[in-house]
């Protein structure tokens, strides 16, 4: 493993729960792969642009040159060059924050990262491990400890679906839930995420 792409999506800087835990994931990867370089793309600090009319027109042409996609192409190349990806994202209104959606719209591109075929969309990128650190104020994977029903989750299934679309299937979700419910719940969330990290990571980084 030579290159790890780290995408951070929280606007909260060092106070961000997902960013803070992502450093543990990156440390773990670095331990297994000391020579690996981390490329940090801070989507919150430098959000990708929303797709525009030129983009919408260019994707209609299967022969469109790479320079027809001045924002999309470098982001795709950066992803292609990564042997592993760490995405640190908050849940915002049951889904991805806008900056992550903007990145997805730039990299999930017909005729480039996926092909549309009669049997469905076929991913064009090689598979690689992706670790998604998700922080949410409440709970969505199960009821809260107090029994409140889980919230809708349009974040984790959506991320799996778009990554699968471009050929990436080795996706590991690391969940930190209940981050807004006080320091005790936050500590429990971090302990739970550490247990999740112990589970999938060694196999994935072999
Ligand atoms: C605009 C916005 C929307 C949010 N929507 C949700 C939500 O739908 N469900 C939830 O559990 N928490 C929600 N939260 C709380 C965040 O998910 C929580 O604070 C989380 O820790 C953010 O991650 P971060 O600390 O890494 O930024 C929202 C926070 C903001 C600012």
XYZ file of N, CA, C and O and ligand atoms in Angstrom:
855
model
N 0.850 -1.194 0.000
C 0.000 0.000 0.000
C 0.887 1.246 0.000
O 1.687 1.436 0.913
N 0.727 2.054 -1.051
C 1.615 3.226 -1.148
C 0.911 4.538 -0.814
O 1.497 5.445 -0.251
N -0.368 4.632 -1.200
C -1.057 5.921 -1.025
C -2.405 5.711 -0.351
O -3.181 4.845 -0.751
N -2.662 6.518 0.671
C -3.956 6.505 1.358
C -4.593 7.863 1.133
O -3.988 8.902 1.438
N -5.780 7.864 0.576
C -6.512 9.117 0.382
C -7.434 9.324 1.578
O -8.239 8.451 1.908
N -7.282 10.467 2.226
C -8.103 10.797 3.394
C -9.022 11.964 3.017
O -8.547 13.067 2.727
N -10.326 11.703 3.015
C -11.325 12.734 2.709
C -11.989 13.140 4.012
O -12.632 12.311 4.669
N -11.843 14.404 4.408
C -12.511 14.856 5.628
C -13.634 15.809 5.241
O -13.479 16.659 4.361
N -14.771 15.653 5.903
C -15.995 16.333 5.465
C -16.652 17.179 6.545
O -17.646 17.848 6.270
N -16.147 17.142 7.766
C -16.798 17.905 8.836
C -16.321 19.347 8.848
O -15.118 19.605 8.756
N -17.263 20.295 9.027
C -16.851 21.703 9.117
C -16.265 22.075 10.487
O -15.820 23.206 10.667
N -16.221 21.121 11.433
C -15.894 21.491 12.819
C -14.406 21.469 13.150
O -14.025 21.691 14.303
N -13.583 21.223 12.163
C -12.135 21.235 12.412
C -11.748 20.257 13.503
O -12.290 19.140 13.576
N -10.830 20.640 14.398
C -10.347 19.695 15.414
C -11.436 19.241 16.392
O -11.273 18.232 17.073
N -12.551 19.981 16.475
C -13.639 19.566 17.384
C -14.491 18.457 16.770
O -15.386 17.923 17.436
N -14.210 18.109 15.536
C -15.032 17.107 14.846
C -14.787 15.709 15.403
O -13.638 15.269 15.543
N -15.859 15.004 15.679
C -15.754 13.631 16.196
C -15.207 12.696 15.120
O -14.325 11.871 15.381
N -15.726 12.816 13.899
C -15.280 11.867 12.861
C -13.830 12.124 12.459
O -13.073 11.183 12.207
N -13.430 13.401 12.406
C -12.022 13.690 12.093
C -11.112 13.122 13.170
O -10.048 12.558 12.892
N -11.511 13.310 14.425
C -10.668 12.844 15.534
C -10.497 11.332 15.459
O -9.387 10.808 15.587
N -11.608 10.618 15.208
C -11.481 9.158 15.145
C -10.737 8.721 13.878
O -10.030 7.707 13.889
N -10.892 9.484 12.795
C -10.179 9.116 11.556
C -8.669 9.072 11.781
O -7.970 8.283 11.136
N -8.161 9.898 12.713
C -6.709 9.850 12.966
C -6.320 8.477 13.535
O -5.223 7.992 13.266
N -7.226 7.855 14.297
C -6.914 6.505 14.814
C -6.866 5.496 13.666
O -6.049 4.580 13.657
N -7.778 5.661 12.715
C -7.791 4.756 11.551
C -6.509 4.956 10.741
O -5.846 3.987 10.339
N -6.145 6.218 10.521
C -4.932 6.508 9.741
C -3.689 5.996 10.473
O -2.780 5.444 9.843
N -3.671 6.148 11.794
C -2.528 5.633 12.572
C -2.421 4.119 12.422
O -1.328 3.564 12.300
N -3.576 3.461 12.452
C -3.570 1.998 12.336
C -3.052 1.568 10.959
O -2.244 0.650 10.840
N -3.518 2.276 9.927
C -3.045 1.959 8.572
C -1.540 2.221 8.465
O -0.803 1.436 7.856
N -1.105 3.333 9.063
C 0.324 3.683 8.984
C 1.181 2.634 9.688
O 2.306 2.350 9.271
N 0.640 2.047 10.776
C 1.385 1.020 11.497
C 1.621 -0.204 10.607
O 2.692 -0.787 10.588
N 0.585 -0.556 9.842
C 0.708 -1.712 8.947
C 1.515 -1.364 7.695
O 2.100 -2.242 7.081
N 1.483 -0.094 7.303
C 2.116 0.328 6.039
C 2.911 1.602 6.284
O 2.515 2.687 5.857
N 4.042 1.500 6.978
C 4.768 2.707 7.377
C 5.239 3.559 6.202
O 5.450 4.767 6.363
N 5.403 2.951 5.033
C 5.903 3.737 3.897
C 4.779 4.453 3.148
O 5.049 5.229 2.225
N 3.546 4.195 3.551
C 2.427 4.781 2.800
C 2.343 6.296 3.037
O 2.592 6.783 4.137
N 1.970 6.994 1.995
C 1.784 8.447 2.075
C 0.298 8.741 2.206
O -0.520 8.137 1.491
N -0.052 9.669 3.104
C -1.455 10.071 3.243
C -1.671 11.364 2.456
O -0.970 12.361 2.674
N -2.611 11.319 1.536
C -3.027 12.519 0.794
C -4.329 12.994 1.438
O -5.332 12.277 1.398
N -4.274 14.165 2.048
C -5.468 14.664 2.758
C -6.212 15.659 1.875
O -5.669 16.711 1.532
N -7.436 15.315 1.534
C -8.300 16.274 0.827
C -9.380 16.717 1.811
O -10.282 15.933 2.167
N -9.282 17.950 2.224
C -10.231 18.487 3.201
C -11.407 19.099 2.437
O -11.349 20.249 1.978
N -12.467 18.306 2.304
C -13.614 18.753 1.502
C -14.364 19.894 2.178
O -15.019 20.686 1.502
N -14.287 19.964 3.517
C -14.971 21.058 4.212
C -14.231 22.378 4.001
O -14.850 23.424 3.798
N -12.903 22.321 4.022
C -12.111 23.551 3.842
C -12.126 24.002 2.387
O -12.143 25.199 2.104
N -12.103 23.033 1.468
C -12.079 23.360 0.028
C -13.119 22.501 -0.678
O -12.782 21.482 -1.295
N -14.382 22.896 -0.601
C -15.433 22.049 -1.199
C -15.310 21.990 -2.713
O -15.022 23.012 -3.341
N -15.530 20.807 -3.287
C -15.580 20.738 -4.745
C -16.764 21.567 -5.239
O -17.769 21.716 -4.524
N -16.682 22.098 -6.444
C -17.832 22.853 -6.961
C -19.004 21.921 -7.253
O -18.818 20.729 -7.488
N -20.196 22.480 -7.235
C -21.352 21.712 -7.707
C -21.213 21.522 -9.216
O -20.618 22.369 -9.904
N -21.746 20.417 -9.723
C -21.704 20.226 -11.177
C -22.490 21.361 -11.845
O -23.499 21.831 -11.310
N -21.989 21.789 -13.013
C -22.591 22.932 -13.699
C -23.100 22.510 -15.077
O -23.040 21.321 -15.443
N -23.551 23.484 -15.859
C -24.135 23.179 -17.178
C -23.097 22.539 -18.092
O -23.417 21.610 -18.852
N -21.838 23.005 -18.036
C -20.792 22.424 -18.894
C -20.587 20.945 -18.567
O -20.419 20.112 -19.462
N -20.585 20.629 -17.279
C -20.415 19.231 -16.858
C -21.590 18.395 -17.397
O -21.385 17.320 -17.972
N -22.807 18.912 -17.219
C -24.000 18.150 -17.640
C -23.977 17.904 -19.139
O -24.412 16.850 -19.616
N -23.448 18.849 -19.894
C -23.379 18.686 -21.332
C -22.235 17.733 -21.707
O -22.395 16.859 -22.562
N -21.079 17.862 -21.046
C -19.912 17.038 -21.402
C -20.159 15.551 -21.144
O -19.669 14.704 -21.904
N -20.909 15.218 -20.101
C -21.093 13.774 -19.824
C -21.959 13.098 -20.882
O -22.003 11.869 -20.954
N -22.648 13.883 -21.730
C -23.465 13.279 -22.780
C -22.603 12.740 -23.919
O -23.071 11.955 -24.741
N -21.343 13.164 -23.972
C -20.439 12.755 -25.048
C -19.462 11.700 -24.533
O -18.542 12.012 -23.777
N -19.631 10.429 -24.973
C -18.725 9.378 -24.468
C -17.268 9.636 -24.836
O -16.378 9.111 -24.188
N -17.029 10.442 -25.879
C -15.643 10.725 -26.300
C -15.113 12.046 -25.728
O -14.064 12.528 -26.156
N -15.838 12.634 -24.812
C -15.391 13.935 -24.267
C -13.976 13.799 -23.700
O -13.687 12.838 -22.972
N -13.076 14.741 -24.023
C -11.710 14.653 -23.484
C -11.684 14.958 -21.985
O -12.595 15.602 -21.454
N -10.610 14.508 -21.350
C -10.487 14.728 -19.894
C -10.565 16.207 -19.547
O -11.109 16.574 -18.498
N -10.040 17.059 -20.434
C -10.030 18.486 -20.077
C -11.410 19.136 -20.158
O -11.561 20.310 -19.823
N -12.407 18.354 -20.578
C -13.788 18.865 -20.488
C -14.294 18.796 -19.040
O -15.387 19.296 -18.740
N -13.484 18.167 -18.173
C -13.892 17.982 -16.761
C -12.788 18.509 -15.830
O -12.125 17.727 -15.132
N -12.582 19.801 -15.813
C -11.422 20.324 -15.082
C -11.471 20.097 -13.576
O -10.410 20.057 -12.934
N -12.640 19.943 -12.997
C -12.711 19.659 -11.549
C -12.792 18.168 -11.306
O -12.129 17.617 -10.426
N -13.621 17.497 -12.097
C -13.868 16.072 -11.903
C -12.615 15.234 -12.139
O -12.297 14.339 -11.344
N -11.908 15.503 -13.228
C -10.808 14.615 -13.626
C -9.711 14.521 -12.564
O -9.308 13.407 -12.197
N -9.216 15.637 -12.025
C -8.173 15.503 -10.983
C -8.661 14.758 -9.738
O -7.888 14.021 -9.113
N -9.938 14.928 -9.389
C -10.455 14.207 -8.211
C -10.515 12.708 -8.488
O -10.228 11.885 -7.604
N -10.872 12.346 -9.721
C -10.914 10.918 -10.069
C -9.500 10.334 -10.086
O -9.256 9.235 -9.552
N -8.568 11.054 -10.676
C -7.179 10.557 -10.726
C -6.645 10.365 -9.295
O -5.996 9.360 -8.985
N -6.954 11.312 -8.431
C -6.525 11.205 -7.030
C -7.098 9.942 -6.382
O -6.401 9.228 -5.645
N -8.355 9.653 -6.672
C -8.981 8.440 -6.128
C -8.362 7.187 -6.744
O -8.086 6.214 -6.038
N -8.133 7.209 -8.055
C -7.529 6.049 -8.721
C -6.162 5.720 -8.134
O -5.778 4.548 -8.058
N -5.420 6.754 -7.758
C -4.060 6.532 -7.269
C -4.029 6.024 -5.832
O -2.967 5.627 -5.339
N -5.162 6.044 -5.152
C -5.196 5.640 -3.741
C -5.334 4.119 -3.620
O -6.169 3.513 -4.287
N -4.507 3.532 -2.749
C -4.617 2.092 -2.481
C -5.616 1.815 -1.375
O -6.084 0.693 -1.205
N -5.920 2.828 -0.585
C -6.962 2.746 0.446
C -7.523 4.155 0.618
O -6.851 5.145 0.308
N -8.748 4.227 1.086
C -9.404 5.528 1.267
C -10.013 5.562 2.665
O -10.597 4.567 3.119
N -9.849 6.691 3.339
C -10.528 6.922 4.618
C -11.437 8.132 4.419
O -10.965 9.200 4.006
N -12.725 7.938 4.676
C -13.683 9.045 4.565
C -14.199 9.325 5.974
O -14.732 8.422 6.623
N -14.030 10.551 6.451
C -14.558 10.939 7.767
C -15.724 11.882 7.518
O -15.540 12.989 7.007
N -16.923 11.423 7.867
C -18.094 12.233 7.532
C -19.103 12.300 8.673
O -19.388 11.288 9.314
N -19.668 13.484 8.915
C -20.834 13.550 9.794
C -22.077 13.097 9.045
O -22.108 13.110 7.808
N -23.099 12.690 9.795
C -24.443 12.571 9.212
C -25.079 13.950 9.315
O -25.123 14.542 10.394
N -25.537 14.465 8.195
C -26.273 15.726 8.193
C -27.665 15.473 7.615
O -27.806 15.104 6.443
N -28.662 15.659 8.448
C -30.054 15.458 8.018
C -30.251 14.107 7.326
O -30.745 14.017 6.207
N -29.792 13.088 8.031
C -29.957 11.676 7.650
C -29.096 11.261 6.456
O -29.198 10.124 5.975
N -28.306 12.176 5.922
C -27.546 11.842 4.717
C -26.147 12.423 4.769
O -25.656 12.827 5.833
N -25.477 12.462 3.610
C -24.118 13.010 3.576
C -24.142 14.526 3.641
O -25.089 15.156 3.177
N -23.090 15.135 4.211
C -22.987 16.594 4.132
C -22.826 17.018 2.668
O -22.344 16.243 1.834
N -23.213 18.253 2.392
C -23.230 18.729 0.993
C -21.854 18.627 0.337
O -21.749 18.345 -0.857
N -20.781 18.834 1.117
C -19.450 18.805 0.495
C -19.099 17.395 0.010
O -18.415 17.240 -1.008
N -19.560 16.380 0.743
C -19.296 15.002 0.293
C -20.142 14.681 -0.937
O -19.685 14.048 -1.877
N -21.382 15.155 -0.947
C -22.230 14.938 -2.127
C -21.626 15.621 -3.355
O -21.661 15.078 -4.478
N -21.045 16.808 -3.143
C -20.417 17.517 -4.264
C -19.241 16.695 -4.814
O -19.058 16.596 -6.037
N -18.446 16.080 -3.917
C -17.318 15.230 -4.354
C -17.858 14.019 -5.130
O -17.334 13.664 -6.187
N -18.901 13.392 -4.592
C -19.477 12.214 -5.256
C -19.945 12.576 -6.670
O -19.692 11.847 -7.634
N -20.603 13.725 -6.811
C -21.111 14.104 -8.137
C -19.970 14.359 -9.127
O -20.162 14.225 -10.336
N -18.797 14.716 -8.611
C -17.652 14.921 -9.506
C -16.976 13.596 -9.877
O -16.442 13.476 -10.974
N -16.981 12.610 -8.973
C -16.200 11.383 -9.251
C -17.044 10.224 -9.790
O -16.494 9.327 -10.424
N -18.337 10.221 -9.532
C -19.186 9.138 -10.073
C -19.673 9.629 -11.429
O -20.691 10.316 -11.537
N -18.882 9.322 -12.472
C -19.069 9.960 -13.785
C -19.205 8.915 -14.879
O -18.319 8.062 -15.051
N -20.307 8.975 -15.605
C -20.543 8.025 -16.703
C -19.433 8.134 -17.754
O -18.874 9.211 -17.953
N -19.099 7.024 -18.371
C -18.038 6.883 -19.386
C -16.644 7.031 -18.786
O -15.658 7.051 -19.507
N -16.555 7.162 -17.496
C -15.235 7.347 -16.887
C -15.077 6.419 -15.684
O -14.254 5.518 -15.717
N -15.870 6.617 -14.630
C -15.733 5.736 -13.456
C -16.802 4.647 -13.435
O -16.704 3.711 -12.655
N -17.820 4.795 -14.278
C -18.748 3.671 -14.469
C -19.254 3.693 -15.908
O -19.238 4.724 -16.575
N -19.644 2.479 -16.373
C -20.231 2.334 -17.702
C -21.683 1.948 -17.528
O -22.027 1.206 -16.599
N -22.518 2.456 -18.409
C -23.932 2.074 -18.381
C -24.137 0.973 -19.400
O -23.846 1.167 -20.585
N -24.566 -0.201 -18.958
C -24.720 -1.347 -19.861
C -26.146 -1.868 -19.749
O -26.866 -1.510 -18.799
N -26.560 -2.724 -20.702
C -27.928 -3.264 -20.615
C -28.173 -4.009 -19.301
O -29.311 -4.112 -18.841
N -27.108 -4.525 -18.699
C -27.330 -5.230 -17.431
C -27.088 -4.335 -16.217
O -27.023 -4.827 -15.089
N -26.945 -3.051 -16.449
C -26.797 -2.123 -15.326
C -25.467 -1.379 -15.369
O -24.690 -1.524 -16.311
N -25.223 -0.591 -14.345
C -23.991 0.203 -14.285
C -22.830 -0.692 -13.852
O -22.984 -1.514 -12.938
N -21.699 -0.524 -14.516
C -20.530 -1.354 -14.212
C -19.375 -0.437 -13.812
O -18.970 0.442 -14.586
N -18.870 -0.657 -12.617
C -17.775 0.172 -12.105
C -16.509 -0.023 -12.912
O -16.204 -1.131 -13.358
N -15.738 1.069 -13.065
C -14.520 1.046 -13.872
C -13.254 1.185 -13.042
O -12.150 1.134 -13.570
N -13.395 1.393 -11.735
C -12.202 1.509 -10.897
C -11.894 0.164 -10.249
O -12.800 -0.644 -10.030
N -10.608 -0.047 -9.938
C -10.275 -1.278 -9.220
C -10.772 -1.146 -7.777
O -10.840 -0.040 -7.230
N -11.072 -2.309 -7.204
C -11.542 -2.305 -5.816
C -10.375 -1.967 -4.885
O -9.200 -2.179 -5.233
N -10.705 -1.421 -3.724
C -9.695 -1.103 -2.707
C -10.437 -0.896 -1.395
O -11.632 -0.578 -1.416
N -9.771 -1.051 -0.257
C -10.491 -0.839 1.002
C -10.837 0.631 1.226
O -10.013 1.520 0.992
N -12.061 0.835 1.651
C -12.516 2.178 2.030
C -13.058 2.094 3.460
O -13.903 1.242 3.755
N -12.551 2.954 4.331
C -13.007 3.025 5.717
C -13.793 4.316 5.870
O -13.251 5.394 5.638
N -15.071 4.172 6.223
C -15.931 5.352 6.360
C -16.218 5.557 7.840
O -16.866 4.722 8.477
N -15.698 6.644 8.383
C -15.953 6.995 9.785
C -17.167 7.927 9.781
O -17.114 9.025 9.228
N -18.259 7.470 10.402
C -19.506 8.238 10.412
C -19.780 8.705 11.837
O -19.810 7.883 12.759
N -19.986 10.011 12.016
C -20.408 10.527 13.328
C -21.825 11.063 13.213
O -22.141 11.808 12.273
N -22.670 10.677 14.162
C -24.052 11.181 14.168
C -24.432 11.553 15.595
O -24.061 10.866 16.553
N -25.201 12.632 15.704
C -25.616 13.099 17.023
C -26.495 12.098 17.744
O -26.421 11.935 18.963
N -27.356 11.414 16.986
C -28.242 10.403 17.559
C -27.907 9.020 17.018
O -26.766 8.768 16.610
N -28.917 8.147 17.005
C -28.691 6.744 16.612
C -29.498 6.420 15.358
O -30.624 6.894 15.201
N -28.894 5.618 14.476
C -29.617 5.171 13.277
C -29.477 3.671 13.017
O -30.294 3.082 12.332
N -28.441 3.044 13.584
C -28.242 1.613 13.293
C -29.065 0.730 14.223
O -29.242 -0.460 13.954
N -29.552 1.340 15.312
C -30.368 0.608 16.289
C -31.050 1.669 17.151
O -30.695 2.855 17.070
N -32.002 1.280 17.986
C -32.591 2.277 18.895
C -31.533 2.866 19.824
O -30.477 2.266 20.047
N -31.830 4.059 20.347
C -30.905 4.659 21.314
C -30.874 3.797 22.576
O -31.791 2.990 22.805
N -29.857 3.970 23.414
C -29.834 3.209 24.680
C -31.089 3.434 25.513
O -31.515 2.557 26.264
N -31.721 4.603 25.343
C -32.953 4.868 26.085
C -34.197 4.333 25.395
O -35.311 4.500 25.906
N -34.029 3.733 24.199
C -35.168 3.097 23.530
C -35.829 3.942 22.446
O -36.824 3.513 21.857
N -35.281 5.136 22.144
C -35.845 5.927 21.044
C -35.610 5.186 19.721
O -34.499 4.696 19.487
N -36.621 5.099 18.873
C -36.441 4.352 17.613
C -35.330 4.961 16.754
O -35.080 6.162 16.821
N -34.669 4.108 15.955
C -33.573 4.615 15.125
C -34.066 5.629 14.086
O -35.191 5.537 13.605
N -33.175 6.572 13.763
C -33.483 7.546 12.712
C -33.352 6.885 11.337
O -32.676 5.872 11.201
N -33.916 7.520 10.316
C -33.625 7.051 8.949
C -32.129 7.190 8.669
O -31.473 8.083 9.206
N -31.612 6.294 7.845
C -30.194 6.359 7.448
C -30.109 6.342 5.931
O -30.215 5.286 5.311
N -29.908 7.524 5.344
C -29.688 7.614 3.902
C -28.202 7.831 3.612
O -27.845 8.109 2.474
N -27.394 7.718 4.646
C -25.959 7.973 4.476
C -25.205 6.686 4.160
O -24.557 6.591 3.116
N -25.282 5.684 5.048
C -24.420 4.509 4.836
C -24.859 3.678 3.627
O -24.003 3.273 2.837
N -26.175 3.442 3.391
C -26.527 2.698 2.176
C -26.201 3.481 0.907
O -25.805 2.902 -0.110
N -26.337 4.793 0.995
C -26.038 5.627 -0.174
C -24.555 5.566 -0.524
O -24.173 5.390 -1.697
N -23.707 5.693 0.499
C -22.263 5.631 0.232
C -21.877 4.269 -0.335
O -21.096 4.181 -1.283
N -22.423 3.200 0.233
C -22.132 1.871 -0.328
C -22.565 1.804 -1.791
O -21.844 1.284 -2.648
N -23.758 2.335 -2.088
C -24.292 2.237 -3.453
C -23.420 3.005 -4.451
O -23.101 2.491 -5.531
N -23.024 4.229 -4.096
C -22.238 5.000 -5.073
C -20.828 4.428 -5.220
O -20.272 4.422 -6.327
N -20.255 3.912 -4.118
C -18.925 3.311 -4.237
C -19.001 2.027 -5.068
O -18.149 1.784 -5.924
N -20.049 1.227 -4.849
C -20.230 0.020 -5.667
C -20.372 0.402 -7.135
O -19.859 -0.287 -8.015
N -21.078 1.476 -7.404
C -21.306 1.897 -8.792
C -19.993 2.092 -9.532
O -19.886 1.791 -10.724
N -18.975 2.597 -8.844
C -17.702 2.861 -9.535
C -16.701 1.717 -9.353
O -15.560 1.822 -9.788
N -17.128 0.626 -8.711
C -16.272 -0.563 -8.641
C -15.647 -0.829 -7.289
O -14.805 -1.719 -7.154
N -16.032 -0.051 -6.280
C -15.422 -0.208 -4.955
C -16.413 -0.904 -4.019
O -17.479 -0.365 -3.713
N -16.029 -2.118 -3.625
C -16.949 -2.960 -2.842
C -16.434 -3.240 -1.429
O -17.180 -3.706 -0.577
N -15.144 -2.993 -1.210
C -14.511 -3.355 0.070
C -14.680 -2.176 1.051
O -13.733 -1.449 1.358
N -15.922 -2.003 1.495
C -16.282 -0.802 2.272
C -16.528 -1.192 3.729
O -17.294 -2.129 4.009
N -15.876 -0.484 4.645
C -15.991 -0.764 6.085
C -16.549 0.470 6.781
O -15.916 1.525 6.766
N -17.721 0.321 7.385
C -18.329 1.440 8.108
C -17.901 1.399 9.574
O -17.998 0.342 10.222
N -17.447 2.512 10.080
C -17.074 2.647 11.495
C -17.979 3.729 12.071
O -17.851 4.911 11.713
N -18.913 3.329 12.925
C -19.985 4.240 13.347
C -19.735 4.809 14.732
O -19.445 4.059 15.678
N -19.878 6.130 14.835
C -19.866 6.795 16.150
C -21.230 7.456 16.297
O -21.475 8.535 15.731
N -22.114 6.817 17.047
C -23.487 7.308 17.179
C -23.718 7.877 18.581
O -23.100 7.436 19.543
N -24.620 8.863 18.650
C -24.953 9.459 19.937
C -23.934 10.493 20.383
O -23.786 10.760 21.585
N -23.263 11.136 19.427
C -22.178 12.069 19.780
C -22.697 13.344 20.448
O -21.925 14.037 21.093
N -23.988 13.650 20.245
C -24.541 14.899 20.831
C -25.227 14.645 22.166
O -25.937 15.522 22.654
N -25.040 13.470 22.741
C -25.797 13.122 23.945
C -24.930 13.131 25.194
O -25.163 12.355 26.114
N -23.909 13.992 25.196
C -23.098 14.157 26.403
C -21.819 13.350 26.364
O -21.658 12.448 25.549
N -20.885 13.700 27.292
C -19.554 13.093 27.257
C -19.552 11.590 27.482
O -18.740 10.862 26.914
N -20.492 11.100 28.296
C -20.497 9.660 28.552
C -20.877 8.884 27.286
O -20.237 7.889 26.931
N -21.898 9.383 26.576
C -22.307 8.725 25.326
C -21.204 8.842 24.271
O -20.976 7.917 23.498
N -20.522 9.986 24.255
C -19.441 10.159 23.283
C -18.325 9.153 23.548
O -17.801 8.525 22.624
N -17.990 8.986 24.835
C -16.947 8.002 25.184
C -17.375 6.603 24.751
O -16.588 5.848 24.172
N -18.662 6.287 24.978
C -19.151 4.951 24.551
C -19.085 4.806 23.031
O -18.797 3.731 22.503
N -19.375 5.910 22.324
C -19.325 5.859 20.849
C -17.899 5.573 20.378
O -17.676 4.762 19.465
N -16.934 6.231 21.019
C -15.538 6.034 20.610
C -15.095 4.596 20.934
O -14.450 3.925 20.123
N -15.499 4.099 22.110
C -15.130 2.717 22.468
C -15.739 1.720 21.472
O -15.086 0.772 21.048
N -16.975 1.983 21.095
C -17.637 1.092 20.134
C -16.924 1.137 18.779
O -16.699 0.102 18.148
N -16.547 2.344 18.344
C -15.861 2.459 17.045
C -14.501 1.758 17.103
O -14.070 1.146 16.125
N -13.828 1.818 18.255
C -12.533 1.111 18.383
C -12.737 -0.396 18.241
O -11.922 -1.084 17.631
N -13.837 -0.901 18.794
C -14.109 -2.343 18.641
C -14.379 -2.665 17.169
O -13.926 -3.692 16.656
N -15.104 -1.785 16.479
C -15.362 -2.005 15.049
C -14.051 -1.991 14.265
O -13.866 -2.749 13.309
N -13.153 -1.105 14.673
C -11.864 -0.980 13.983
C -11.026 -2.236 14.179
O -10.361 -2.707 13.264
N -11.090 -2.814 15.370
C -10.329 -4.037 15.638
C -10.837 -5.181 14.787
O -10.087 -6.079 14.440
N -12.115 -5.123 14.447
C -12.702 -6.233 13.715
C -12.266 -6.262 12.246
O -11.562 -7.160 11.835
N -12.600 -5.195 11.438
C -12.349 -5.387 10.004
C -10.943 -5.047 9.554
O -10.477 -5.553 8.554
N -10.220 -4.181 10.288
C -9.037 -3.586 9.694
C -7.900 -4.557 9.407
O -7.358 -4.518 8.312
N -7.529 -5.457 10.337
C -6.368 -6.277 10.026
C -6.518 -7.053 8.728
O -5.612 -7.070 7.906
N -7.709 -7.644 8.485
C -7.902 -8.397 7.247
C -7.797 -7.476 6.039
O -7.209 -7.804 5.023
N -8.343 -6.280 6.190
C -8.423 -5.387 5.040
C -7.073 -4.807 4.651
O -6.894 -4.391 3.522
N -6.134 -4.737 5.569
C -4.861 -4.098 5.230
C -3.761 -5.110 4.937
O -2.627 -4.728 4.696
N -4.075 -6.373 4.934
C -3.052 -7.392 4.644
C -2.401 -7.151 3.292
O -3.064 -6.770 2.367
C -26.646 20.487 9.712
C -26.570 19.316 10.661
C -27.424 18.254 10.483
C -27.372 17.167 11.350
N -28.213 16.122 11.133
C -28.148 15.057 11.955
C -28.986 13.929 11.723
O -29.761 13.860 10.773
N -28.903 12.899 12.587
C -28.034 12.889 13.643
O -27.987 11.913 14.378
N -27.217 13.934 13.875
C -27.251 15.021 13.043
N -26.422 16.074 13.270
C -25.432 15.989 14.357
C -24.073 15.525 13.826
O -24.197 14.355 13.064
C -23.146 15.260 15.009
O -22.907 16.482 15.676
C -21.834 14.644 14.584
O -21.012 14.455 15.708
C -21.123 15.506 13.569
O -19.883 14.947 13.270
P -18.565 15.814 13.501
O -18.488 16.087 14.980
O -17.456 14.954 13.006
O -18.735 17.061 12.679
C -26.447 17.168 12.425
C -25.603 18.256 12.604
C -25.655 19.314 11.731
C -24.689 20.462 11.922
